[in-house]
Amino acid sequence: MMLVRLAQSIGNALRGFWFVIAHEQNFRLLSGMSVLLLAGGVLFRITARDFALLIVVIVLVLVLEMINSAFEYFLDLLKPRLMPHVGIVKDIIAGAVLLSVVGACLVGGIIFWPYIIGAL
């Protein structure tokens, strides 16, 4: 019984993941950029520690984008015209995603800079 519930939970999570991929352009864009970064890590043969850090920041950005999408779908039920704070909440969560992207870019720059300089 417990394995059945676990399988159902995983199925629900995967359905949500595939929904975001299918319907959210920003998630697809960030996912594509993530693949390029990971490929760059392989190409430059970055250290395991740097690769792990790269994975952590990528996952952070993608998770926040998924949370942003969930908030937006939920808040769309309320409509800004009915609840004026809806737009503010959407802007705040989008700002959180933007902040995570900026942080990830900084981390990526710190990781890749020595490899890029060494390749020149």
mmCIF file of C-alpha atoms in Angstrom:
data_model
loop_
_atom_site.group_PDB
_atom_site.id
_atom_site.type_symbol
_atom_site.label_atom_id
_atom_site.label_comp_id
_atom_site.label_asym_id
_atom_site.label_seq_id
_atom_site.Cartn_x
_atom_site.Cartn_y
_atom_site.Cartn_z
ATOM 1 C CA MET A 1 0.000 0.000 0.000
ATOM 2 C CA MET A 2 2.818 2.385 0.875
ATOM 3 C CA LEU A 3 4.593 1.688 -2.434
ATOM 4 C CA VAL A 4 1.371 2.377 -4.334
ATOM 5 C CA ARG A 5 1.035 5.784 -2.637
ATOM 6 C CA LEU A 6 4.698 6.517 -3.327
ATOM 7 C CA ALA A 7 4.236 5.606 -6.989
ATOM 8 C CA GLN A 8 1.148 7.851 -7.167
ATOM 9 C CA SER A 9 3.062 10.719 -5.572
ATOM 10 C CA ILE A 10 5.906 10.333 -8.035
ATOM 11 C CA GLY A 11 3.404 10.174 -10.895
ATOM 12 C CA ASN A 12 1.753 13.396 -9.701
ATOM 13 C CA ALA A 13 5.129 15.116 -9.406
ATOM 14 C CA LEU A 14 6.154 14.008 -12.893
ATOM 15 C CA ARG A 15 2.828 15.194 -14.309
ATOM 16 C CA GLY A 16 3.474 18.627 -12.760
ATOM 17 C CA PHE A 17 7.033 18.660 -14.091
ATOM 18 C CA TRP A 18 5.909 17.794 -17.633
ATOM 19 C CA PHE A 19 3.098 20.357 -17.425
ATOM 20 C CA VAL A 20 5.611 23.108 -16.675
ATOM 21 C CA ILE A 21 7.847 21.957 -19.531
ATOM 22 C CA ALA A 22 4.890 21.905 -21.937
ATOM 23 C CA HIS A 23 3.325 25.218 -20.906
ATOM 24 C CA GLU A 24 5.989 27.523 -19.498
ATOM 25 C CA GLN A 25 8.335 29.166 -21.993
ATOM 26 C CA ASN A 26 10.630 30.587 -19.300
ATOM 27 C CA PHE A 27 11.110 27.122 -17.792
ATOM 28 C CA ARG A 28 12.059 25.719 -21.200
ATOM 29 C CA LEU A 29 14.462 28.610 -21.773
ATOM 30 C CA LEU A 30 16.095 28.144 -18.368
ATOM 31 C CA SER A 31 16.265 24.376 -18.923
ATOM 32 C CA GLY A 32 17.980 24.866 -22.266
ATOM 33 C CA MET A 33 20.488 27.265 -20.735
ATOM 34 C CA SER A 34 21.086 24.721 -17.971
ATOM 35 C CA VAL A 35 21.888 22.013 -20.503
ATOM 36 C CA LEU A 36 24.369 24.366 -22.185
ATOM 37 C CA LEU A 37 26.007 25.132 -18.846
ATOM 38 C CA LEU A 38 26.298 21.461 -17.977
ATOM 39 C CA ALA A 39 27.747 20.766 -21.423
ATOM 40 C CA GLY A 40 30.226 23.588 -20.817
ATOM 41 C CA GLY A 41 31.172 21.969 -17.545
ATOM 42 C CA VAL A 42 31.893 18.717 -19.343
ATOM 43 C CA LEU A 43 33.746 20.501 -22.161
ATOM 44 C CA PHE A 44 35.970 22.444 -19.774
ATOM 45 C CA ARG A 45 36.346 19.436 -17.471
ATOM 46 C CA ILE A 46 35.461 21.471 -14.403
ATOM 47 C CA THR A 47 36.143 19.893 -11.025
ATOM 48 C CA ALA A 48 33.571 17.654 -9.377
ATOM 49 C CA ARG A 49 33.078 20.302 -6.694
ATOM 50 C CA ASP A 50 32.404 23.009 -9.299
ATOM 51 C CA PHE A 51 30.087 20.658 -11.193
ATOM 52 C CA ALA A 52 28.156 19.936 -8.002
ATOM 53 C CA LEU A 53 27.843 23.662 -7.282
ATOM 54 C CA LEU A 54 26.667 24.248 -10.845
ATOM 55 C CA ILE A 55 23.989 21.578 -10.428
ATOM 56 C CA VAL A 56 22.834 23.123 -7.133
ATOM 57 C CA VAL A 57 22.363 26.599 -8.609
ATOM 58 C CA ILE A 58 20.662 25.193 -11.710
ATOM 59 C CA VAL A 59 18.225 23.195 -9.594
ATOM 60 C CA LEU A 60 17.565 26.241 -7.396
ATOM 61 C CA VAL A 61 16.655 28.376 -10.409
ATOM 62 C CA LEU A 62 14.456 25.691 -11.981
ATOM 63 C CA VAL A 63 12.654 24.940 -8.706
ATOM 64 C CA LEU A 64 11.969 28.633 -8.146
ATOM 65 C CA GLU A 65 10.649 28.940 -11.697
ATOM 66 C CA MET A 66 8.292 26.016 -11.035
ATOM 67 C CA ILE A 67 7.118 27.651 -7.791
ATOM 68 C CA ASN A 68 6.618 30.901 -9.718
ATOM 69 C CA SER A 69 4.486 29.066 -12.276
ATOM 70 C CA ALA A 70 2.408 27.420 -9.549
ATOM 71 C CA PHE A 71 1.812 30.785 -7.863
ATOM 72 C CA GLU A 72 0.813 32.363 -11.147
ATOM 73 C CA TYR A 73 -1.694 29.628 -11.981
ATOM 74 C CA PHE A 74 -3.165 29.826 -8.496
ATOM 75 C CA LEU A 75 -3.288 33.613 -8.400
ATOM 76 C CA ASP A 76 -4.917 33.744 -11.830
ATOM 77 C CA LEU A 77 -7.977 32.294 -10.114
ATOM 78 C CA LEU A 78 -8.265 35.491 -8.081
ATOM 79 C CA LYS A 79 -7.629 37.929 -10.944
ATOM 80 C CA PRO A 80 -5.925 41.248 -10.160
ATOM 81 C CA ARG A 81 -9.173 43.151 -10.691
ATOM 82 C CA LEU A 82 -10.742 41.271 -7.751
ATOM 83 C CA MET A 83 -7.688 41.318 -5.508
ATOM 84 C CA PRO A 84 -5.237 44.171 -6.107
ATOM 85 C CA HIS A 85 -2.453 42.373 -4.248
ATOM 86 C CA VAL A 86 -2.371 39.553 -6.804
ATOM 87 C CA GLY A 87 -0.119 41.520 -9.141
ATOM 88 C CA ILE A 88 2.218 42.420 -6.297
ATOM 89 C CA VAL A 89 2.539 38.792 -5.196
ATOM 90 C CA LYS A 90 3.270 37.744 -8.791
ATOM 91 C CA ASP A 91 5.927 40.445 -9.080
ATOM 92 C CA ILE A 92 7.565 39.383 -5.815
ATOM 93 C CA ILE A 93 7.868 35.723 -6.804
ATOM 94 C CA ALA A 94 9.124 36.733 -10.275
ATOM 95 C CA GLY A 95 11.687 38.917 -8.499
ATOM 96 C CA ALA A 96 12.789 35.881 -6.486
ATOM 97 C CA VAL A 97 13.342 33.958 -9.718
ATOM 98 C CA LEU A 98 15.278 36.879 -11.193
ATOM 99 C CA LEU A 99 17.454 37.106 -8.085
ATOM 100 C CA SER A 100 18.213 33.385 -8.281
ATOM 101 C CA VAL A 101 19.148 33.729 -11.969
ATOM 102 C CA VAL A 102 21.483 36.638 -11.227
ATOM 103 C CA GLY A 103 23.071 34.641 -8.398
ATOM 104 C CA ALA A 104 23.422 31.605 -10.648
ATOM 105 C CA CYS A 105 25.082 33.766 -13.315
ATOM 106 C CA LEU A 106 27.563 35.059 -10.750
ATOM 107 C CA VAL A 107 28.332 31.539 -9.561
ATOM 108 C CA GLY A 108 28.649 30.354 -13.170
ATOM 109 C CA GLY A 109 30.985 33.227 -13.949
ATOM 110 C CA ILE A 110 33.165 32.431 -10.944
ATOM 111 C CA ILE A 111 33.266 28.756 -11.915
ATOM 112 C CA PHE A 112 33.917 29.191 -15.641
ATOM 113 C CA TRP A 113 36.162 32.263 -15.663
ATOM 114 C CA PRO A 114 39.414 30.432 -14.809
ATOM 115 C CA TYR A 115 38.656 27.731 -17.387
ATOM 116 C CA ILE A 116 37.879 30.304 -20.091
ATOM 117 C CA ILE A 117 41.041 32.277 -19.312
ATOM 118 C CA GLY A 118 43.071 29.055 -19.308
ATOM 119 C CA ALA A 119 41.693 28.113 -22.719
ATOM 120 C CA LEU A 120 42.789 31.399 -24.307
#
